[in-house]
mmCIF file of C-alpha atoms and ligand atoms in Angstrom:
data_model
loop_
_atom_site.group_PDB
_atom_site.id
_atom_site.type_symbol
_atom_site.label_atom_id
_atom_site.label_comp_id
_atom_site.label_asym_id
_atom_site.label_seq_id
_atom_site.Cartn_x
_atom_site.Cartn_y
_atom_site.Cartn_z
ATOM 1 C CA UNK O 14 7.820 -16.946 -12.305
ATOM 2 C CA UNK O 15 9.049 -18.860 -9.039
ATOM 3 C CA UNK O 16 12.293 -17.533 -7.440
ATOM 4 C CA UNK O 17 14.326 -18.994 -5.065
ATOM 5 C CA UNK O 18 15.248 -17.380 -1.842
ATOM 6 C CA UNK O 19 18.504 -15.316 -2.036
ATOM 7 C CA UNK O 20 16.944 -14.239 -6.095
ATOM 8 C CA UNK O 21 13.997 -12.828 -3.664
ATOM 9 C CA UNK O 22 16.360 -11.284 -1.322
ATOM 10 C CA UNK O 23 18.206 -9.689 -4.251
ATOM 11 C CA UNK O 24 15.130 -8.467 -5.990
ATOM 12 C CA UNK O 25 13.187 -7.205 -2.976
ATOM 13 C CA UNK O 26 17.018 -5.263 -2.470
ATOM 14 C CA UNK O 27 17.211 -3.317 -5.590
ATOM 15 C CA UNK O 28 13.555 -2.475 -4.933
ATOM 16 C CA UNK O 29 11.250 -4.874 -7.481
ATOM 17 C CA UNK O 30 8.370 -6.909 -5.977
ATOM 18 C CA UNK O 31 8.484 -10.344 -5.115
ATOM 19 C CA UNK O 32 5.374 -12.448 -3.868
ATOM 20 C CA UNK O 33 5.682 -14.066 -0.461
ATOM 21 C CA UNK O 34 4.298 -16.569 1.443
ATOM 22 C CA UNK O 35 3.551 -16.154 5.493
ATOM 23 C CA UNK O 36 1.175 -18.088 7.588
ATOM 24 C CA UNK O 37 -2.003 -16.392 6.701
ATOM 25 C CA UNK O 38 -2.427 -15.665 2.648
ATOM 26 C CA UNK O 39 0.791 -14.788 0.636
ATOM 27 C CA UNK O 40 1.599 -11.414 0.357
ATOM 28 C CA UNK O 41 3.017 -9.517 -2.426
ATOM 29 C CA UNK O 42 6.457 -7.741 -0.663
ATOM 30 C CA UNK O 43 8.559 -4.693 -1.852
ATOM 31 C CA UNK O 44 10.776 -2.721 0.218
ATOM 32 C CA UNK O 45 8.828 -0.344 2.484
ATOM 33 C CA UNK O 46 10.811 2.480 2.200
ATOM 34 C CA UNK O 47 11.306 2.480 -1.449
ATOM 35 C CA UNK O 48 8.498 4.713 -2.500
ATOM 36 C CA UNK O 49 8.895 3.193 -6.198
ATOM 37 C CA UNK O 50 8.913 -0.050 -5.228
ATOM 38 C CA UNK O 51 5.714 0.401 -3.098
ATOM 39 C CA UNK O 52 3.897 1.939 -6.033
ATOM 40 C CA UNK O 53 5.266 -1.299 -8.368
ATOM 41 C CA UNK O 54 2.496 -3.117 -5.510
ATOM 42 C CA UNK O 55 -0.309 -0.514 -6.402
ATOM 43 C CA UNK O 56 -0.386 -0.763 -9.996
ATOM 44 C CA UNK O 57 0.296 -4.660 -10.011
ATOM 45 C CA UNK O 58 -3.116 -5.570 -7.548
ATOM 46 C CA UNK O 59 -4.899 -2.442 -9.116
ATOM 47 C CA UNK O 60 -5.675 -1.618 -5.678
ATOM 48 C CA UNK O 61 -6.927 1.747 -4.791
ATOM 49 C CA UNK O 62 -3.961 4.618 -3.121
ATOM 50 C CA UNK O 63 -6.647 5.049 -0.446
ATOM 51 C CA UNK O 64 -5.734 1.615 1.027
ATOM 52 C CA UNK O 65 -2.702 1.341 2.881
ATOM 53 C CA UNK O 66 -0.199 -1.738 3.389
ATOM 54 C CA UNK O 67 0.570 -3.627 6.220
ATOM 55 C CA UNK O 68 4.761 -4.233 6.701
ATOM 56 C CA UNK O 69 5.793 -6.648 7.518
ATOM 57 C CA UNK O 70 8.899 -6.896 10.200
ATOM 58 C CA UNK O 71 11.370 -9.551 11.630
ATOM 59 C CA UNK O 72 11.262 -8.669 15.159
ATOM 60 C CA UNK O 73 9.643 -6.406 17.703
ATOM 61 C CA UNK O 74 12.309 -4.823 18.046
ATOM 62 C CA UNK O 75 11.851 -2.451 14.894
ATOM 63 C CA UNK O 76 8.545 -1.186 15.763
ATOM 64 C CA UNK O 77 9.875 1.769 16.815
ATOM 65 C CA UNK O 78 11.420 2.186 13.724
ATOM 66 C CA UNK O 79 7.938 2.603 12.228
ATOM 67 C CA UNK O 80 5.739 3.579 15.104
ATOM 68 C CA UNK O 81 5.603 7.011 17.212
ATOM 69 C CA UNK O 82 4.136 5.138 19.873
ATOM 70 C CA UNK O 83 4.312 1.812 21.195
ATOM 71 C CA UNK O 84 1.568 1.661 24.873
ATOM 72 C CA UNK O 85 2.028 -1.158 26.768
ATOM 73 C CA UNK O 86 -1.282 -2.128 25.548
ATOM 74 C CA UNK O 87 0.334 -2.911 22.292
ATOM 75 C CA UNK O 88 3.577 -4.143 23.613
ATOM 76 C CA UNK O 89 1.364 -6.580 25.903
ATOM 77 C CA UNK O 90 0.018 -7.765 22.434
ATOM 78 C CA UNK O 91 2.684 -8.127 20.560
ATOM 79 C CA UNK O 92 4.783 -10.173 22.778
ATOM 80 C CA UNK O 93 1.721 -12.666 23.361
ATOM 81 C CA UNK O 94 0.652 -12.223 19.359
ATOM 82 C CA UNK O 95 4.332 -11.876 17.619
ATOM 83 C CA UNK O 96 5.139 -14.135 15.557
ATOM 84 C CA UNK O 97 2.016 -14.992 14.231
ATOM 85 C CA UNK O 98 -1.416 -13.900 12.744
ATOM 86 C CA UNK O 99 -1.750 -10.311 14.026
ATOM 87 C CA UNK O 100 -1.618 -7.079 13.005
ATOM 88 C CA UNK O 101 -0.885 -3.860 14.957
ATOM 89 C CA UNK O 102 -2.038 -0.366 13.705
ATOM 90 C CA UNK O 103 0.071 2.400 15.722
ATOM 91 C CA UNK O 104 0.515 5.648 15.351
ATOM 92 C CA UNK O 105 3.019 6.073 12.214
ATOM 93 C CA UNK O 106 6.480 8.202 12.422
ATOM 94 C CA UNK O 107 6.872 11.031 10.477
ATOM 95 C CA UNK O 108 8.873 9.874 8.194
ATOM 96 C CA UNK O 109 6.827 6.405 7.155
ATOM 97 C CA UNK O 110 5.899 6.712 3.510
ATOM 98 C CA UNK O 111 2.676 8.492 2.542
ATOM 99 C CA UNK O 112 2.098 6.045 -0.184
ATOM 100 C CA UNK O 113 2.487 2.952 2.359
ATOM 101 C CA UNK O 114 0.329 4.217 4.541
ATOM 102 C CA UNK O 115 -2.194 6.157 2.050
ATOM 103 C CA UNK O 116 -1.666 9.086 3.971
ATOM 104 C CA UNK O 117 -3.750 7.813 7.191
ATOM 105 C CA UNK O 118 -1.883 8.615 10.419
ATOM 106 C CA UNK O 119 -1.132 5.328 11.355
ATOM 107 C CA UNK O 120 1.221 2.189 10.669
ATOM 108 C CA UNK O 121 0.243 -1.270 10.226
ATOM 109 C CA UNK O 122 2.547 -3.310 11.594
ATOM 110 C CA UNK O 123 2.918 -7.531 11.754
ATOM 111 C CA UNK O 124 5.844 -10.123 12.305
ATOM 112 C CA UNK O 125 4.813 -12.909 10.602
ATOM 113 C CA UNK O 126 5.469 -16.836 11.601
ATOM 114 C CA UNK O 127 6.570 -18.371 8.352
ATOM 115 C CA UNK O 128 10.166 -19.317 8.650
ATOM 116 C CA UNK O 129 11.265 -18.768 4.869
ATOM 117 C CA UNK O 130 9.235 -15.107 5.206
ATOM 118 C CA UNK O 131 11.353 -14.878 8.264
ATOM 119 C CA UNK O 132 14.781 -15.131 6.923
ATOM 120 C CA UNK O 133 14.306 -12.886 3.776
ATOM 121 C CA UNK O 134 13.218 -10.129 6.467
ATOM 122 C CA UNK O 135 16.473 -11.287 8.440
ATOM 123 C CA UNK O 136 18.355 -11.351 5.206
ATOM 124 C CA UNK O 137 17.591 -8.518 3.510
ATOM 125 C CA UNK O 138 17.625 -6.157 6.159
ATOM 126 C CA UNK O 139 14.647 -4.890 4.880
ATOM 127 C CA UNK O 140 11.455 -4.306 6.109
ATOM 128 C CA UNK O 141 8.728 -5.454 3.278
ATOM 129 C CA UNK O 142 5.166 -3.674 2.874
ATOM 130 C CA UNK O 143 2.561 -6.724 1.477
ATOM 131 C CA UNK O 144 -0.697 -6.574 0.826
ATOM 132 C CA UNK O 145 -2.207 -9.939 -0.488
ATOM 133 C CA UNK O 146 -1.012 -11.004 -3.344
ATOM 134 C CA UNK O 147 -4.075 -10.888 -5.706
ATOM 135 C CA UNK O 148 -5.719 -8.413 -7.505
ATOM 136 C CA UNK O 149 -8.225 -6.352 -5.493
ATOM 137 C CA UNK O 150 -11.459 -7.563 -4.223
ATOM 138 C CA UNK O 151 -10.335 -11.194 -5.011
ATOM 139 C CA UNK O 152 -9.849 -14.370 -3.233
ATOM 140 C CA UNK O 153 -6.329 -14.231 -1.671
ATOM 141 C CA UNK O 154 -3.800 -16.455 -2.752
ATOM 142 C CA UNK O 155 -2.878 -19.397 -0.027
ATOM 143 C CA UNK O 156 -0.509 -21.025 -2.817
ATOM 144 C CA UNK O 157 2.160 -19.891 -5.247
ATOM 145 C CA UNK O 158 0.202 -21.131 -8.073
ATOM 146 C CA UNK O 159 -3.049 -18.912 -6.881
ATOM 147 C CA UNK O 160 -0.611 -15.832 -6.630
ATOM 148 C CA UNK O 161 0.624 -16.999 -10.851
ATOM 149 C CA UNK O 162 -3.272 -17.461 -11.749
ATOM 150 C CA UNK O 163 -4.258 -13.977 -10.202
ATOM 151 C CA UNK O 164 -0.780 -11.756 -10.947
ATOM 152 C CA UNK O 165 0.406 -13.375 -14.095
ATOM 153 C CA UNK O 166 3.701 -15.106 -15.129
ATOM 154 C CA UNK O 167 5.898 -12.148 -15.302
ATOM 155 C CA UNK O 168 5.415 -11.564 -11.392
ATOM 156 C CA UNK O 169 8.336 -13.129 -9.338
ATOM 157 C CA UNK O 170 6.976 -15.998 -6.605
ATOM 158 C CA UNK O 171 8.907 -17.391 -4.013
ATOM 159 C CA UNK O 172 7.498 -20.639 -3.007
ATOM 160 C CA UNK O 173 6.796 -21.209 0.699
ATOM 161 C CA UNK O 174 4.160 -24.233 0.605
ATOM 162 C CA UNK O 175 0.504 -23.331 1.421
ATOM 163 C CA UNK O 176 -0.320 -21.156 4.298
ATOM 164 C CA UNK O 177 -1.238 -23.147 7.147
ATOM 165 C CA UNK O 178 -3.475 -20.780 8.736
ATOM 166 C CA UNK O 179 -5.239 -19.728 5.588
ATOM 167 C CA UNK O 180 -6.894 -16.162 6.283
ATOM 168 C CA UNK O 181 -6.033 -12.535 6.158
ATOM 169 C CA UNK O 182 -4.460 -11.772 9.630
ATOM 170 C CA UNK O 183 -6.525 -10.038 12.514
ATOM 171 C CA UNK O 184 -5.970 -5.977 12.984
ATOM 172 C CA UNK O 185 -6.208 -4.502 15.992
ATOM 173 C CA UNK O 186 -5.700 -0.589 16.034
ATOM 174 C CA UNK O 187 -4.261 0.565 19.522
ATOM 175 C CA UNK O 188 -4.625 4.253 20.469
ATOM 176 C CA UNK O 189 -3.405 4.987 24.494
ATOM 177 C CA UNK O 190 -5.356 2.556 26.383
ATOM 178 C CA UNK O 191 -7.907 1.444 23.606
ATOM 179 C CA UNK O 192 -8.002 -0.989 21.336
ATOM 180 C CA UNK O 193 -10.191 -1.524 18.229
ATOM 181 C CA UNK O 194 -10.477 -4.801 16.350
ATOM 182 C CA UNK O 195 -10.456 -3.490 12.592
ATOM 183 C CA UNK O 196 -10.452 -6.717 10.987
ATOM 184 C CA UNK O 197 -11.594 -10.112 11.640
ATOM 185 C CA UNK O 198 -8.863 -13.057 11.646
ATOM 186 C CA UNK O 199 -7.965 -16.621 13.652
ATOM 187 C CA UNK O 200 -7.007 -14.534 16.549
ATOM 188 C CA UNK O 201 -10.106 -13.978 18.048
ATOM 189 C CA UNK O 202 -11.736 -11.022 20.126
ATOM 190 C CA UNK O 203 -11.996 -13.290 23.180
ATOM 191 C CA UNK O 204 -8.117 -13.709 22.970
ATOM 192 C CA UNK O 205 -7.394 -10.322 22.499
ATOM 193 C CA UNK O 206 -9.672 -9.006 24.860
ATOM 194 C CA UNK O 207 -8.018 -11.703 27.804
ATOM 195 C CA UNK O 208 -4.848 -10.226 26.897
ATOM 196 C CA UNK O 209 -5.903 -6.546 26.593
ATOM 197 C CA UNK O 210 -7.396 -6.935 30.047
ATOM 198 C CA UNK O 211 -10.092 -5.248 28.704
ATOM 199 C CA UNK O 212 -13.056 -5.152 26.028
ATOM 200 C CA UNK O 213 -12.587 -3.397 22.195
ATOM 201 C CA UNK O 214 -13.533 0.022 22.208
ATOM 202 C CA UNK O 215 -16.492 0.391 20.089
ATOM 203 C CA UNK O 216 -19.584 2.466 19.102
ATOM 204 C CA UNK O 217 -17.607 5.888 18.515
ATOM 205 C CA UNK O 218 -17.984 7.737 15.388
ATOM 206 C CA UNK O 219 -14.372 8.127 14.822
ATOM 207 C CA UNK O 220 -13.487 4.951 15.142
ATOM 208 C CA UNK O 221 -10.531 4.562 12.995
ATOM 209 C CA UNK O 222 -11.466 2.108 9.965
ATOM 210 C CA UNK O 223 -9.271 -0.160 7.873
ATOM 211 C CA UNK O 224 -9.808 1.387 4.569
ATOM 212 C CA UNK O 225 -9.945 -1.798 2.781
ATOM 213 C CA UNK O 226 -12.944 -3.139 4.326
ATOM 214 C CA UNK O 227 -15.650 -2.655 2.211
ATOM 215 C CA UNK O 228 -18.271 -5.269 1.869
ATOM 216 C CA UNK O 229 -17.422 -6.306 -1.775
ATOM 217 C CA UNK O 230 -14.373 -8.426 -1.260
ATOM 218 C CA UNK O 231 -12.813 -11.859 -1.201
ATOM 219 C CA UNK O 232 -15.096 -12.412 -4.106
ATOM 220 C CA UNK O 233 -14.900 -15.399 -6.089
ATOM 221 C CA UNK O 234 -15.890 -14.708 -10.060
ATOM 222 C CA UNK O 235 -18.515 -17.667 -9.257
ATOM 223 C CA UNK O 236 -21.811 -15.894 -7.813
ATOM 224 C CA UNK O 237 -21.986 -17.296 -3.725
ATOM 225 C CA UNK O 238 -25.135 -17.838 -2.070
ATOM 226 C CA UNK O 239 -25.240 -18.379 1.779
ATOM 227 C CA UNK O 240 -28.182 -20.931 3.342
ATOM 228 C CA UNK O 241 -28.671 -20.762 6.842
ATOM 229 C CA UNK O 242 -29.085 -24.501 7.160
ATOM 230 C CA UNK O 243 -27.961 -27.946 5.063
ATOM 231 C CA UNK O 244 -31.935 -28.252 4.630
ATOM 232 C CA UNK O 245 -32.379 -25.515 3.165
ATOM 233 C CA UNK O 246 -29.287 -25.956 0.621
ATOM 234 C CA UNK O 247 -30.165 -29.070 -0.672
ATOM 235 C CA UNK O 248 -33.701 -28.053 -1.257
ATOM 236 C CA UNK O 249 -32.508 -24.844 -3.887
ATOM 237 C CA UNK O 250 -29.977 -27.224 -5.559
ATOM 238 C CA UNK O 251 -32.802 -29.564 -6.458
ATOM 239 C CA UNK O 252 -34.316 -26.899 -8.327
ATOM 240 C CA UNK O 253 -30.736 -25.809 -10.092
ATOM 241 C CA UNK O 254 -28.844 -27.033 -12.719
ATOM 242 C CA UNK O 255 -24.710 -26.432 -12.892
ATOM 243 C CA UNK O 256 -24.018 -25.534 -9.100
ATOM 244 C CA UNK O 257 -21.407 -26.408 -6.733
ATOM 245 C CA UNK O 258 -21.996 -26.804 -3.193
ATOM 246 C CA UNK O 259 -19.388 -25.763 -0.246
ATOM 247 C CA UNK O 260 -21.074 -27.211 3.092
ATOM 248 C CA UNK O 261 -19.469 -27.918 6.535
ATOM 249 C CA UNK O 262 -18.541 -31.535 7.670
ATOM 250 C CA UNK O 263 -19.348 -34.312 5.909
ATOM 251 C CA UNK O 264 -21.947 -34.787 3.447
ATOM 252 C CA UNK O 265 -23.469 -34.751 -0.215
ATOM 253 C CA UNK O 266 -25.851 -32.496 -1.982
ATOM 254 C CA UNK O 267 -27.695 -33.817 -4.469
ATOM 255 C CA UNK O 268 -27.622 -32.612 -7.676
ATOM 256 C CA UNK O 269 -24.691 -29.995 -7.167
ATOM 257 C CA UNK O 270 -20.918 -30.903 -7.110
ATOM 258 C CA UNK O 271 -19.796 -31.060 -3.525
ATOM 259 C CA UNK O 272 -16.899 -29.775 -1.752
ATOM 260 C CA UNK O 273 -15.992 -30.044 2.296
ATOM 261 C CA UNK O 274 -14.844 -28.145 4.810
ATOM 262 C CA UNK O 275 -13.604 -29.300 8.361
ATOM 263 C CA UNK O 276 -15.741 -29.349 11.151
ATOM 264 C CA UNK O 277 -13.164 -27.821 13.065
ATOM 265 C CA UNK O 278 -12.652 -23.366 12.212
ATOM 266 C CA UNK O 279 -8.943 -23.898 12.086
ATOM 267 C CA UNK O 280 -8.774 -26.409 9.556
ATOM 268 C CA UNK O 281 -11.788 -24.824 7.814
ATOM 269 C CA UNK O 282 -9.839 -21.387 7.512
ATOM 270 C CA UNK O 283 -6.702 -23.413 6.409
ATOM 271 C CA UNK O 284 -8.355 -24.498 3.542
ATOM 272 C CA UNK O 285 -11.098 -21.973 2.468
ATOM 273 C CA UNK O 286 -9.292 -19.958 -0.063
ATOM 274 C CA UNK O 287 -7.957 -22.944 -1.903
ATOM 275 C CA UNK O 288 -11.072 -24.345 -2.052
ATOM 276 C CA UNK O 289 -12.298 -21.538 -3.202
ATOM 277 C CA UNK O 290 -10.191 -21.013 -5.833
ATOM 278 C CA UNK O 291 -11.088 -24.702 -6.682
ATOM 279 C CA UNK O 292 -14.381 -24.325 -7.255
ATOM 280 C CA UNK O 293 -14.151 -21.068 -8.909
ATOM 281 C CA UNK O 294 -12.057 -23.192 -12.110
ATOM 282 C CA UNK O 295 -15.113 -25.140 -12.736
ATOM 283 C CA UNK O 296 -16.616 -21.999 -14.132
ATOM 284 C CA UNK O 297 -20.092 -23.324 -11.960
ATOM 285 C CA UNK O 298 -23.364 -21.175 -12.347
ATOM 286 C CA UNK O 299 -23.791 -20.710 -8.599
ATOM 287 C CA UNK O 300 -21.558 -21.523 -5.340
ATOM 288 C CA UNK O 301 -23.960 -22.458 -2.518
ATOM 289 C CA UNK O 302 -22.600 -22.288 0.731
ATOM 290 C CA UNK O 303 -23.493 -23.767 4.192
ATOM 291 C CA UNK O 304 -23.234 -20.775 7.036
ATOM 292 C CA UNK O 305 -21.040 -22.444 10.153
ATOM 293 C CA UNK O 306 -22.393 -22.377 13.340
ATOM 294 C CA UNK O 307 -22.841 -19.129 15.023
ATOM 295 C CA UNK O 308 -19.826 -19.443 17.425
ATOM 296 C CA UNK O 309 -16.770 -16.811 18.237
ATOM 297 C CA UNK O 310 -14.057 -19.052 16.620
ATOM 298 C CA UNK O 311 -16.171 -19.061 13.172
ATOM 299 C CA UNK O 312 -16.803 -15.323 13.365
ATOM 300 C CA UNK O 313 -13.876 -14.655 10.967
ATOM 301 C CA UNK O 314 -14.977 -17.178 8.682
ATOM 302 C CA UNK O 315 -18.268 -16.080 8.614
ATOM 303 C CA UNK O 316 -16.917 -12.554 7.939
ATOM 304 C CA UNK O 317 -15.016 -13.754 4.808
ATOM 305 C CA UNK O 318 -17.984 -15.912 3.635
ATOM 306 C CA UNK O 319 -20.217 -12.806 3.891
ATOM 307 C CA UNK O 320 -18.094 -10.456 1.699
ATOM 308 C CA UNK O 321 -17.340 -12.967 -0.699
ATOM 309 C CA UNK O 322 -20.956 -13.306 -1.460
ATOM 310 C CA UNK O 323 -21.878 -9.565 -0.968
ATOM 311 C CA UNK O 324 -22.090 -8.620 -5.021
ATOM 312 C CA UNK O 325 -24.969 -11.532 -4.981
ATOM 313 C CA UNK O 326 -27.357 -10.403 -2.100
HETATM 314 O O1 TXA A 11 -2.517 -11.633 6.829
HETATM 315 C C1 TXA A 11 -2.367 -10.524 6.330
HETATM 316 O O2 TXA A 11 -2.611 -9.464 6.947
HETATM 317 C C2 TXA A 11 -1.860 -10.481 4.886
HETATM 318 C C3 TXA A 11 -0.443 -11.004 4.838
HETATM 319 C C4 TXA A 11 0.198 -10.879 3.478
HETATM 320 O O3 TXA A 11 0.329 -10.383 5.826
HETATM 321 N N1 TXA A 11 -1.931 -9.148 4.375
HETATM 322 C C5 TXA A 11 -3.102 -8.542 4.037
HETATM 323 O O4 TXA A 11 -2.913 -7.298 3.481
HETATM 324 O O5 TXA A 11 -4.187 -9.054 4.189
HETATM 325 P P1 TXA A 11 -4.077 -6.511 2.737
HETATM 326 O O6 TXA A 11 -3.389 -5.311 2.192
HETATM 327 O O7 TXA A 11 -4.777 -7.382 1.790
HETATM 328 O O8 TXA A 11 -5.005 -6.062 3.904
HETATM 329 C C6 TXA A 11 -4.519 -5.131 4.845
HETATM 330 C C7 TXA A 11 -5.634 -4.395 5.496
HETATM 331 C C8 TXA A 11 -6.405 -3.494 4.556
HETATM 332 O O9 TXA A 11 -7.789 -3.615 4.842
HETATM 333 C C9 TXA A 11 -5.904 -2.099 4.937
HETATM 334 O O10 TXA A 11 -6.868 -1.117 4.713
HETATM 335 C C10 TXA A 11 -5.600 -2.278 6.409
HETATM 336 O O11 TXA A 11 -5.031 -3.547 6.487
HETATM 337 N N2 TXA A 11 -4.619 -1.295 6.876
HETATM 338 C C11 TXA A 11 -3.325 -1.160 6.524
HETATM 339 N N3 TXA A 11 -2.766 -0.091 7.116
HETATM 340 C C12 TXA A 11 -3.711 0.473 7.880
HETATM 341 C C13 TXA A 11 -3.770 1.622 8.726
HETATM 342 N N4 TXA A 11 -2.722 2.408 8.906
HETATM 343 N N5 TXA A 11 -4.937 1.897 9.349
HETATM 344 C C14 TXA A 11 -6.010 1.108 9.180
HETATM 345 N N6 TXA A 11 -6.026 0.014 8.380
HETATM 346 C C15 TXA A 11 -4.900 -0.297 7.734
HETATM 347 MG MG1 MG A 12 -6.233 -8.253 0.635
#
């Protein structure tokens, strides 16, 4: 059910959820220090206690509110990555909910760039913990209406237009003078690592993880096959009836119901999820999907393409 802005203030106050949009996938928001409301967000997405939520604040400012530490390694980040697509794992405060944080150590922490988002966390006074605003392991919703189709009627929607950058944030975990990229997103390792100063930390055993990253996500309910090349595509859709194809740049495979992305990763990512979504209404036998090219500012794509085919390979 859509609500308007100071009806999602209100409700996010007196500690029910509210879906949200923000730049990368909306997110589904309830007060993150409202243990209640925070479960309300586990039992809605189904998603597993193990995997903690990100919150989501107005300003840099409140980190500190959240965080034990804050290196200037992270600070350095932040004030480059702040408002915007990013998300910084810290080590948490005592006092940061056990449920948000599914008893991990740690904080995730973001300010997002969506100027609606924005004001409710001015507004409210709140800080809001939001995982994405479908039920787990699914495509995440870029529109209000994907967030109604996945969550159902009776869950309250405020409607921000469709997210422009159209993937799940990049984490970054920051312990001392490390950093570990924990999730793929439009902010890419190159610009991180220009910023940092320095390369991710990698190849050590207790590397921290983001709990939700296992292979089987993003999925689409249509079965997703991944073809290294257009050629070789278009020569398995001759052979199959019912399929839809998803290729990059223009084009048209025969015999299978095309859709497009952008040549461009930006525009690609902006529209991925939707299209997704998109194709996964015509109830198809079999997505088949054109990798991008192997290049840095795909890798994220390629990451989401990857999981959202894992259950078929
Ligand atoms: O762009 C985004 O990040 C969106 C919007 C709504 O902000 N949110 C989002 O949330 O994608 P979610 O819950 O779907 O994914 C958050 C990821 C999960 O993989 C979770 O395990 C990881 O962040 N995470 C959260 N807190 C963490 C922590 N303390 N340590 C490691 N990973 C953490
Ligand atoms: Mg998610």
């Amino acid at each position: 059910m859509q609500v308007d802005l100071s009806q999602a203030i209100t409700l996010l106050q007196r500690g029910e959820v509210v879906a949200i949009p923000t730049e990368t996938v909306y997110g589904l928001a309830a007060d993150a220090n409202n243990d209640q409301a925070l479960s309300k967000i586990y039992a809605l997405k189904k998603r597993p206690a193990n995997n903690p939520l990100i919150v989501h604040i107005a300003e840099v400012g409140q980190v500190l509110d959240w965080a034990e530490i804050f290196s200037p390694l992270a600070q350095r980040l932040a004030a480059v990555f702040w408002p915007g697509p990013f998300t910084l794992v810290l080590p948490a405060k005592a006092h940061v909910s056990n449920i948000l944080r599914a008893n991990q150590p740690t904080v995730a922490l973001r300010v997002p760039n969506h100027a609606s988002t924005l004001i409710i966390l001015q507004q409210s006074g709140l800080a809001l913990a939001a995982p994405s605003a479908n039920t787990h392991t699914q495509v995440s919703p870029t529109t209000a209406a994907h967030v109604t189709a996945s969550l159902g009627e009776h869950v309250s929607v405020f409607d921000g237009g469709a997210c422009k950058v159209g993937i799940e944030s990049t984490i970054v975990s920051v312990e001392d003078d490390n950093w570990h990229l924990l999730r793929l997103g439009m902010i890419s390792e190159a610009e991180i690592e220009a910023i940092a100063d320095q390369p991710a930390f990698k190849g050590n055993d207790s590397l921290p993880v983001a709990p939700g990253q296992q292979k089987l996500h993003y999925s689409p309910n249509t079965p997703i096959q991944l073809f290294a090349s257009r050629f070789a595509l278009q020569a398995y859709a001759e052979k199959q009836e019912g399929c839809a194809a998803l290729i990059i740049g223009q084009g048209d495979i025969a015999n299978a119901q095309t859709f497009c992305l952008s040549n461009n990763p930006d525009e690609a990512a902006e529209r991925l999820y939707s299209t997704l979504h998109q194709i996964d209404a015509l109830h198809k036998n079999k997505l088949l999907v054109e990798t991008p090219p192997k290049a840095a500012d795909w890798s994220a794509i390629h990451d989401r393409l990857e999981r959202a085919a894992h259950k078929n390979t």
